[in-house]
PDB file of C-alpha atoms in Angstrom:
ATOM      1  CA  UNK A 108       0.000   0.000   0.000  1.00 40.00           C
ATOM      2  CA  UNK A 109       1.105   3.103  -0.942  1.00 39.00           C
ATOM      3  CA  UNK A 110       2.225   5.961   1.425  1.00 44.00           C
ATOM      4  CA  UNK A 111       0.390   8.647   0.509  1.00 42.00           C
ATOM      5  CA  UNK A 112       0.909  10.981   3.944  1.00 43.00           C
ATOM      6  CA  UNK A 113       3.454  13.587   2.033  1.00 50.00           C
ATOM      7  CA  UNK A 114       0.404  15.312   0.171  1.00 57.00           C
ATOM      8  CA  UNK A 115      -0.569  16.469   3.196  1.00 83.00           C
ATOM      9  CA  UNK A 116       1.194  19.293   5.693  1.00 91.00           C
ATOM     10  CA  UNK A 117       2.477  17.940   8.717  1.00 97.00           C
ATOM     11  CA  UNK A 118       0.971  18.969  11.892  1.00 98.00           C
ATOM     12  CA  UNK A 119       2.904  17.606  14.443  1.00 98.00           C
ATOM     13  CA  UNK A 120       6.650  15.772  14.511  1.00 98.00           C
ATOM     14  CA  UNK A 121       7.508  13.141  16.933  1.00 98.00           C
ATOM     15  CA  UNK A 122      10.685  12.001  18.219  1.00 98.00           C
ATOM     16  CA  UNK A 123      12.396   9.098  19.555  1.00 98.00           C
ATOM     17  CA  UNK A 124      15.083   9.743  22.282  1.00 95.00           C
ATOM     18  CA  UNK A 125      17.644   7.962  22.531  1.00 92.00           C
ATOM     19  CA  UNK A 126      19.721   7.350  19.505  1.00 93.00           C
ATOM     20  CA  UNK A 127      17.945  10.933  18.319  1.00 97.00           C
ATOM     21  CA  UNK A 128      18.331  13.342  20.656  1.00 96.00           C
ATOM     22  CA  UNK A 129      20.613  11.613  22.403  1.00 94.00           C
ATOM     23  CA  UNK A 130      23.564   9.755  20.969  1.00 92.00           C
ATOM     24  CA  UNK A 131      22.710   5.639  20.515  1.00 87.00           C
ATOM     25  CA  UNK A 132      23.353   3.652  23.500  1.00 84.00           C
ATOM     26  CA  UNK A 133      24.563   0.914  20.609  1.00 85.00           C
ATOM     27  CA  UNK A 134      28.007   3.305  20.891  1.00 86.00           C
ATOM     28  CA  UNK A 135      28.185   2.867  24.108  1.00 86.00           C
ATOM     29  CA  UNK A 136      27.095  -1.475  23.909  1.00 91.00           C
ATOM     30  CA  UNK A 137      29.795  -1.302  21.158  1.00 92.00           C
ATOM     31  CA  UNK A 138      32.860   0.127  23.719  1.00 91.00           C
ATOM     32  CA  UNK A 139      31.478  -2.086  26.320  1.00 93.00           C
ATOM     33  CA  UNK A 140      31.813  -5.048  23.802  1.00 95.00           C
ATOM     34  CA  UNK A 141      35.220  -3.765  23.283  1.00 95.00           C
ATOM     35  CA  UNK A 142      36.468  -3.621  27.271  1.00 94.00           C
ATOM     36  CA  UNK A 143      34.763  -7.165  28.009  1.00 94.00           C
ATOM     37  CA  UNK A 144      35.863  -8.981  24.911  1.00 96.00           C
ATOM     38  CA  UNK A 145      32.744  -9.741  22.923  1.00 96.00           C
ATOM     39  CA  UNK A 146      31.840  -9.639  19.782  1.00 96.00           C
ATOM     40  CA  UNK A 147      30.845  -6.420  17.865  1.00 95.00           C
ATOM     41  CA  UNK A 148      27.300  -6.085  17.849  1.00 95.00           C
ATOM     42  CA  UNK A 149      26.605  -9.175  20.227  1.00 96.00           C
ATOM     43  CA  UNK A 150      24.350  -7.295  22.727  1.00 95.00           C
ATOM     44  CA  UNK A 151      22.255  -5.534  20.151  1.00 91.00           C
ATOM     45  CA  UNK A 152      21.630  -9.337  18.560  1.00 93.00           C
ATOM     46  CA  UNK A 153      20.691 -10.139  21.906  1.00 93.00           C
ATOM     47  CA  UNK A 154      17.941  -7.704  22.243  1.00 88.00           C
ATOM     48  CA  UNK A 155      16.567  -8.820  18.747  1.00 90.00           C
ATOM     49  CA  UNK A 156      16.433 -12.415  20.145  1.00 90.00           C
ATOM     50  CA  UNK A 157      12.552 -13.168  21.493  1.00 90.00           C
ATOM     51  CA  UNK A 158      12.208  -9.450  20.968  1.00 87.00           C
ATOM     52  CA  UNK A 159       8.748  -9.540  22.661  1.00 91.00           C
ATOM     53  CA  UNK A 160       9.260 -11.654  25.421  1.00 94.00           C
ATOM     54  CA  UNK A 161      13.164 -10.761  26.141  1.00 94.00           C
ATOM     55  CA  UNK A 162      14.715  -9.207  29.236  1.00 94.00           C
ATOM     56  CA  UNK A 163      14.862  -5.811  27.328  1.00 91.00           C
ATOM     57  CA  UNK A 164      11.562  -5.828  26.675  1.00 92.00           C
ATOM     58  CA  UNK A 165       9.968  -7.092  30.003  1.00 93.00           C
ATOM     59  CA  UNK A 166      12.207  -4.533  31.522  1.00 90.00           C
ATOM     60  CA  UNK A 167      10.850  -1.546  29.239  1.00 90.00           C
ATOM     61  CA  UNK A 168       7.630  -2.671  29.874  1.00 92.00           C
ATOM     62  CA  UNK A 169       8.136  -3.023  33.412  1.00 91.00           C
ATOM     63  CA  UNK A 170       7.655  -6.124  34.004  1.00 93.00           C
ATOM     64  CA  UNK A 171      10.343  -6.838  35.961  1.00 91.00           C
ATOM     65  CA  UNK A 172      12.660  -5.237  38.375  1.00 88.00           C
ATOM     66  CA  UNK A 173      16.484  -3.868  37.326  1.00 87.00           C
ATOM     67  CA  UNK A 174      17.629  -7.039  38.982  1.00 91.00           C
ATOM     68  CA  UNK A 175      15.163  -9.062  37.760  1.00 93.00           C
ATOM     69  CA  UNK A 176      16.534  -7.402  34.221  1.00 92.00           C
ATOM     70  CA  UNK A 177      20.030  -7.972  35.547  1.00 93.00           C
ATOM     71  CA  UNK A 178      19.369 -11.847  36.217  1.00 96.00           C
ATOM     72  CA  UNK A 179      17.664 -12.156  32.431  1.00 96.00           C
ATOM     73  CA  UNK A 180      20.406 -10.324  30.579  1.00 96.00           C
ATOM     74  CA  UNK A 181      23.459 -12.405  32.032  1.00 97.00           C
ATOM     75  CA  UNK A 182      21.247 -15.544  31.461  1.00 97.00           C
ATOM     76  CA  UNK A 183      20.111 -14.938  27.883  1.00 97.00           C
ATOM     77  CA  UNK A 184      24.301 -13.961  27.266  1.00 97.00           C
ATOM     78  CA  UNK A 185      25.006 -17.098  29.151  1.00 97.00           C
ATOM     79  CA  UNK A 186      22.767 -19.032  26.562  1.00 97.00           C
ATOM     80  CA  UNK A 187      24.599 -17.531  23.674  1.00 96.00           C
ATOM     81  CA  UNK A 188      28.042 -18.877  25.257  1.00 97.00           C
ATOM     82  CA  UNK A 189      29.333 -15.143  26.679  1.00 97.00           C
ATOM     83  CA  UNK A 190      29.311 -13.127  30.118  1.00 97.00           C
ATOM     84  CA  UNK A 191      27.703 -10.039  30.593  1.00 96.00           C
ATOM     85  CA  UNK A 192      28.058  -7.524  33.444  1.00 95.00           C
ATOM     86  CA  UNK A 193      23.907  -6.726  33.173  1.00 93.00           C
ATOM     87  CA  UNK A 194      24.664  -3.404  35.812  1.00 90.00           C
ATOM     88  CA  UNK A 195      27.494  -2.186  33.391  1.00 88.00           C
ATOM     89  CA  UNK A 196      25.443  -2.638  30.287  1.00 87.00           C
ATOM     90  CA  UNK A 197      22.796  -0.476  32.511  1.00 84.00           C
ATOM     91  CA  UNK A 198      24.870   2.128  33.383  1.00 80.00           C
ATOM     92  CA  UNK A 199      25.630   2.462  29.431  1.00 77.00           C
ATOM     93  CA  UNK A 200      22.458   3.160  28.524  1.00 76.00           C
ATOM     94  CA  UNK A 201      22.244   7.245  28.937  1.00 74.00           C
ATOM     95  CA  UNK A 202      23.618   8.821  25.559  1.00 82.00           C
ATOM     96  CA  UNK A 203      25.115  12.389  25.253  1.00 88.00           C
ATOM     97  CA  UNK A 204      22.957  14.963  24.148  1.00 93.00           C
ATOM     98  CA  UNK A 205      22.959  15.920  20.163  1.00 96.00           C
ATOM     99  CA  UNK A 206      22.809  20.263  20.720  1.00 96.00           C
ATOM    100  CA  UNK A 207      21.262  20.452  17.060  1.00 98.00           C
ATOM    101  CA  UNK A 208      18.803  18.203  17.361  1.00 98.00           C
ATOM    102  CA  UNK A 209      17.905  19.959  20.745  1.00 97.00           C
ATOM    103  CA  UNK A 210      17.892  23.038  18.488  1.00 98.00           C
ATOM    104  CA  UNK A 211      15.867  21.497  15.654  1.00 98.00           C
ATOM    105  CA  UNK A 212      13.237  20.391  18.142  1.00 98.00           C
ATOM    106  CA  UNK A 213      12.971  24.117  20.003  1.00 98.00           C
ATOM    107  CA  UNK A 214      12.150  25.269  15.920  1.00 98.00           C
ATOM    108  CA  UNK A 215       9.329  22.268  15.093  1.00 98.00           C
ATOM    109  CA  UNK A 216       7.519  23.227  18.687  1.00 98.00           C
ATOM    110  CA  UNK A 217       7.658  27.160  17.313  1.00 97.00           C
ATOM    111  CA  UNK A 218       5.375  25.816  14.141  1.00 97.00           C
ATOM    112  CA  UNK A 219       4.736  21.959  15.041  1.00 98.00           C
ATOM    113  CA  UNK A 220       3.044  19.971  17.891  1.00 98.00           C
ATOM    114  CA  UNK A 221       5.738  17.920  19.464  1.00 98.00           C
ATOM    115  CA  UNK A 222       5.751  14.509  21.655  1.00 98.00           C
ATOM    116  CA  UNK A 223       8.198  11.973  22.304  1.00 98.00           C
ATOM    117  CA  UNK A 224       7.448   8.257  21.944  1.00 98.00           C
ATOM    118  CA  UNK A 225      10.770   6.386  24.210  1.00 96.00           C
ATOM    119  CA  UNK A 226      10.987   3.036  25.724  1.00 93.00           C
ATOM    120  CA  UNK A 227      12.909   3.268  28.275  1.00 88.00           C
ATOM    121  CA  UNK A 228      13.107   1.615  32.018  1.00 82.00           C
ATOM    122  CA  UNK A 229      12.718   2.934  35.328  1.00 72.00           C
ATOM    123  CA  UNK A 230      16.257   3.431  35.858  1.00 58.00           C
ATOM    124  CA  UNK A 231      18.638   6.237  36.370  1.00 51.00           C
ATOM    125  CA  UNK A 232      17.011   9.859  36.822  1.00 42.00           C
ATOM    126  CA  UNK A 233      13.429  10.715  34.372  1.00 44.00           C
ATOM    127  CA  UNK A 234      13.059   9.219  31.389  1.00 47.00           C
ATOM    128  CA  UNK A 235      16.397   9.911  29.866  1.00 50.00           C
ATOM    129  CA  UNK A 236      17.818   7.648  31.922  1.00 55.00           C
ATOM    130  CA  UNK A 237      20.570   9.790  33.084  1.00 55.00           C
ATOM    131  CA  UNK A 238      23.205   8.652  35.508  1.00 61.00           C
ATOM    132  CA  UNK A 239      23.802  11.821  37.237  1.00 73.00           C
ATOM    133  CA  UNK A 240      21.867  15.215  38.529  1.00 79.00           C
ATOM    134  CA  UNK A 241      23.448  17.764  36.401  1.00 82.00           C
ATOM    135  CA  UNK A 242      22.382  15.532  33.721  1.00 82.00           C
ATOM    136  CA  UNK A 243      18.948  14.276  34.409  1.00 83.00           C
ATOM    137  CA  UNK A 244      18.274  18.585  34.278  1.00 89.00           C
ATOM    138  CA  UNK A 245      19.644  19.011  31.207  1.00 90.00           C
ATOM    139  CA  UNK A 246      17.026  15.968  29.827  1.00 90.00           C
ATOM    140  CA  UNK A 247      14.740  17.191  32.202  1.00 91.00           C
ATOM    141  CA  UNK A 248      15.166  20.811  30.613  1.00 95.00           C
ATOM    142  CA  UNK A 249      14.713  18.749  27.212  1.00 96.00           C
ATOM    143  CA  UNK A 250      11.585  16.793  27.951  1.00 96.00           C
ATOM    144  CA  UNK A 251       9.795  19.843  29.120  1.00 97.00           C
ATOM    145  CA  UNK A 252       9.787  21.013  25.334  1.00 98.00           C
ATOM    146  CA  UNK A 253       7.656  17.977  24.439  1.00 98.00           C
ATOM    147  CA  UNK A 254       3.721  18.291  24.912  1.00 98.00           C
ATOM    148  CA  UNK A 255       3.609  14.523  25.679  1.00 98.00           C
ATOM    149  CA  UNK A 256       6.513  12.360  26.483  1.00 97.00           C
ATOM    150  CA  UNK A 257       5.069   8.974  26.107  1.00 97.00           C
ATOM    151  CA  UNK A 258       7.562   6.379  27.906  1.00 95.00           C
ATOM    152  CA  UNK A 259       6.927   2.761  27.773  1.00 95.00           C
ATOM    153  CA  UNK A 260       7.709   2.136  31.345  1.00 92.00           C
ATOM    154  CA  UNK A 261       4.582   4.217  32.269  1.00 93.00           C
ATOM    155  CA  UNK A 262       1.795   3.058  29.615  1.00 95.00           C
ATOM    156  CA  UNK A 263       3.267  -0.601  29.072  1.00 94.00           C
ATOM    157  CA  UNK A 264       3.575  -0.860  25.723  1.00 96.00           C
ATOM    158  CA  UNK A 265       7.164  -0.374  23.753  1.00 95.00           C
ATOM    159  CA  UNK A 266       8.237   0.357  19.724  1.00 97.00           C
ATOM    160  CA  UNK A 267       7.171  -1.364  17.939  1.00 96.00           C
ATOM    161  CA  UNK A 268       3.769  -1.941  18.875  1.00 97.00           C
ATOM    162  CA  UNK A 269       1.654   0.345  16.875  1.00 98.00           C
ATOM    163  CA  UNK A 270      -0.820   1.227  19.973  1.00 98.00           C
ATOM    164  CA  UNK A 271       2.163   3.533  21.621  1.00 98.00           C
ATOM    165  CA  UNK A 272       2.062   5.608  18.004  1.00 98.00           C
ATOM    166  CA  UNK A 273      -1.292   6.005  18.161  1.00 98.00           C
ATOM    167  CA  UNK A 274      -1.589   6.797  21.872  1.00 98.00           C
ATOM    168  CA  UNK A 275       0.668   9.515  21.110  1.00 98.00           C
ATOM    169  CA  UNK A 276      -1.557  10.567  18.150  1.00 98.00           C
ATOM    170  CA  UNK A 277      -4.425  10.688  20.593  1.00 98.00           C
ATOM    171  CA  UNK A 278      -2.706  13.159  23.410  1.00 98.00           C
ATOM    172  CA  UNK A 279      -1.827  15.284  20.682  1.00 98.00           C
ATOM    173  CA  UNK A 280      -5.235  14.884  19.140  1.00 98.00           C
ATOM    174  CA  UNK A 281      -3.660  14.648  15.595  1.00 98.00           C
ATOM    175  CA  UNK A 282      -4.223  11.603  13.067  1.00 98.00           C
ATOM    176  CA  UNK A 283      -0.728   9.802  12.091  1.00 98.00           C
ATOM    177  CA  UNK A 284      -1.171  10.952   8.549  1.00 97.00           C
ATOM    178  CA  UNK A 285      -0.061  14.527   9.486  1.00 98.00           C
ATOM    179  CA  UNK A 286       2.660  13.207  11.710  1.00 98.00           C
ATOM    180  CA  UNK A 287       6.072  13.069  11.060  1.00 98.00           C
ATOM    181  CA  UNK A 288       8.401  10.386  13.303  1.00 98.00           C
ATOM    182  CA  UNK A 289      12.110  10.039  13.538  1.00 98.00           C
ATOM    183  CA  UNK A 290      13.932   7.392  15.076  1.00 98.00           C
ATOM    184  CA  UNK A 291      17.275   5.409  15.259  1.00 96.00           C
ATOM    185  CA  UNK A 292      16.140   2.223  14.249  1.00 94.00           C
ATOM    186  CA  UNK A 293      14.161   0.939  11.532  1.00 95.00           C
ATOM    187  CA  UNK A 294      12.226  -1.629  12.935  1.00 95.00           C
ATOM    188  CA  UNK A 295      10.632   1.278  15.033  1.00 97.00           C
ATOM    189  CA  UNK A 296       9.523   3.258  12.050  1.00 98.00           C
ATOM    190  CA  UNK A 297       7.843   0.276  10.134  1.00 98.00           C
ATOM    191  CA  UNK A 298       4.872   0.421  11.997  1.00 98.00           C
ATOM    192  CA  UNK A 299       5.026   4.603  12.068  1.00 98.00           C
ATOM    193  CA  UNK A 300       4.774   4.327   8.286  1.00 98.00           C
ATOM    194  CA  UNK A 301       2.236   1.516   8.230  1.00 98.00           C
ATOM    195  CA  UNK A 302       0.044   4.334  10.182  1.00 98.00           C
ATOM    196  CA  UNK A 303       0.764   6.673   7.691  1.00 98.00           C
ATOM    197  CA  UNK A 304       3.298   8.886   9.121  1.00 98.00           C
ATOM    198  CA  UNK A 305       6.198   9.858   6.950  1.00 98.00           C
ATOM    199  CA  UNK A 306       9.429   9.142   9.048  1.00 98.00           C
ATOM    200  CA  UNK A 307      12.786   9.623   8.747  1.00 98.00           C
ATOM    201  CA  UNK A 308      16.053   7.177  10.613  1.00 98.00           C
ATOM    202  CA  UNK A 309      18.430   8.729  12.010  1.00 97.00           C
ATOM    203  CA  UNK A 310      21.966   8.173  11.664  1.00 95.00           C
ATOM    204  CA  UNK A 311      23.747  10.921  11.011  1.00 96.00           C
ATOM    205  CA  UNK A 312      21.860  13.560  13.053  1.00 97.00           C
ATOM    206  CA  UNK A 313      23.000  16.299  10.422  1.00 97.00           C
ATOM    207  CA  UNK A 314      21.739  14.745   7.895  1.00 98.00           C
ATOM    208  CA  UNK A 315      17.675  13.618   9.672  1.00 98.00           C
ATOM    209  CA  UNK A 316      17.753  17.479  10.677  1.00 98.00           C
ATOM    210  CA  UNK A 317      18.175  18.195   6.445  1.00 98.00           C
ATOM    211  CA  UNK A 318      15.474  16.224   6.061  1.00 98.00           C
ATOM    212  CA  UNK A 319      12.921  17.000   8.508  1.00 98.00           C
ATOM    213  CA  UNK A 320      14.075  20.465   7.683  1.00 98.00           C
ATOM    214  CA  UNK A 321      12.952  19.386   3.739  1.00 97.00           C
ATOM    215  CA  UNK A 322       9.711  17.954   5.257  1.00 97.00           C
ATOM    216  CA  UNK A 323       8.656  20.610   7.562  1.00 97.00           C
ATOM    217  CA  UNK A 324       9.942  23.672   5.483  1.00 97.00           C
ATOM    218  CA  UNK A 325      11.051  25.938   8.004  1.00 97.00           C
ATOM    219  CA  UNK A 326      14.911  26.201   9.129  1.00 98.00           C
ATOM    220  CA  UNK A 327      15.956  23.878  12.096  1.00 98.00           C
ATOM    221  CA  UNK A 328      19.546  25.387  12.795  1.00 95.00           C
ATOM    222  CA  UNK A 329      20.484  28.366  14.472  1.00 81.00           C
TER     223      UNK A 329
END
C-alpha cells in the first residue's frame, strides 16, 4: 500500500530519544563489547532475540525489576556462550545529548506539535535515563519542550507496537497521517509508516535534521 501521507502538511513531529536526541546507546554497547571482549554487535543481537518476550523488553515494559533485568540479561548472554556484566550494560544506557537536534526540536515546537514516543526503564534519573543530577536537568530541561513524552515504562507498551504511536496521536489529538516520526532504528519506524506517518532514521543527526528540515519547510539550525 502506498504511502500517501506527504500530500498532506504535517501537523505535528515526533521524536524518539535515545539514539535521536541523544547519541545511541549501541556506541556505548559497542565500547562495552570492546572492554569485556565480545563480539561487535553481540548485545544488540541479543535484544533482537525473542524481541517480545526478552529481558529488554519485560524490563521496558516493566515487568520486571532492574535485577530481575540484571538476572535475564546475564542468562540470555550465558545461553549464547558469553558473560555479561547486566549493571554495566545499565549504566551504558544514557547517551550524550545531540545540541542540534535539541535546536531542531525548540524550531518544530515554534510551528509543530511535538511529543516523544521512548521506551525506556525505570532506571537512572526521568526518562532519559541519566546517571547523574546535572544531567537528568539538562534531559529534564529537554523533555519539558515535548507536549507529551510517552515512555513505555509508564503506559506498558514499547516500539514497535503500533498502539504507543497512536496513543501519542491521541494526546496530541492529531491523526498519524499529518505526523512526522524520527527514530534510530528501523524496525521502530515500520509500523510509524504503516500508520501513515512519513518518518525519517536517524543516523547521522546532520543529515535527519536536512530532512525533517525538507519535510517541515522551516529552518531547524540556528
Amino acid at each position: 500500500m502506498m504511502n500517501t501521507s506527504h500530500a498532506k502538511t504535517p501537523l505535528a513531529v515526533l521524536w524518539d530519544f535515545g539514539g535521536v536526541i541523544l547519541s545511541s546507546p549501541f556506541d556505548a554497547f559497542n565500547r562495552y563489547e570492546t572492554e569485556a571482549g565480545l563480539p561487535k554487535d553481540f548485545l544488540r543481537g541479543l535484544n533482537t532475540r525473542n524481541p517480545d518476550t526478552n529481558a529488554w523488553a519485560k524490563m521496558e515494559r516493566s515487568e520486571v525489576s532492574l535485577q530481575g533485568f540484571v538476572d535475564l540479561f546475564e542468562e540470555e548472554a550465558r545461553l549464547q556462550g558469553h558473560r555479561v556484566e547486566g549493571w554495566k550494560i545499565l549504566q551504558a544506557l544514557s547517551g550524550d545529548i545531540r545540541p542540534q537536534m535539541v535546536e531542531a526540536l525548540r524550531r518544530c515546537k515554534a510551528t509543530f506539535r511535538v511529543a516523544c514516543i521512548t521506551n525506556n526503564m525505570k532506571a537512572g534519573e526521568g526518562p532519559g535515563m541519566a546517571r547523574s543530577p546535572e544531567k537528568a536537568r539538562a534531559v529534564a530541561e529537554i523533555m519539558s519542550l515535548f507536549e507529551h513524552v510517552v515512555e513505555s515504562s509508564k503506559v506498558g507498551l514499547r516500539k514497535p507496537d503500533p498502539r504507543i504511536y497512536q496513543h501519542a496521536c491521541d494526546l496530541l489529538g492529531v491523526p498519524p497521517d499529518r505526523c512526522i516520526y524520527l527514530d534510530d532504528l528501523g524496525i521502530n519506524l515500520k509500523p510509524a509508516r504503516a500508520l501513515g506517518m512519513r518518518t525519517i532514521k536517524v543516523v547521522d543527526p546532520d543529515l535527519a535534521i536536512d530532512e525533517l528540515q525538507a519535510m517541515v519547510g522551516i529552518p531547524l539550525r540556528g
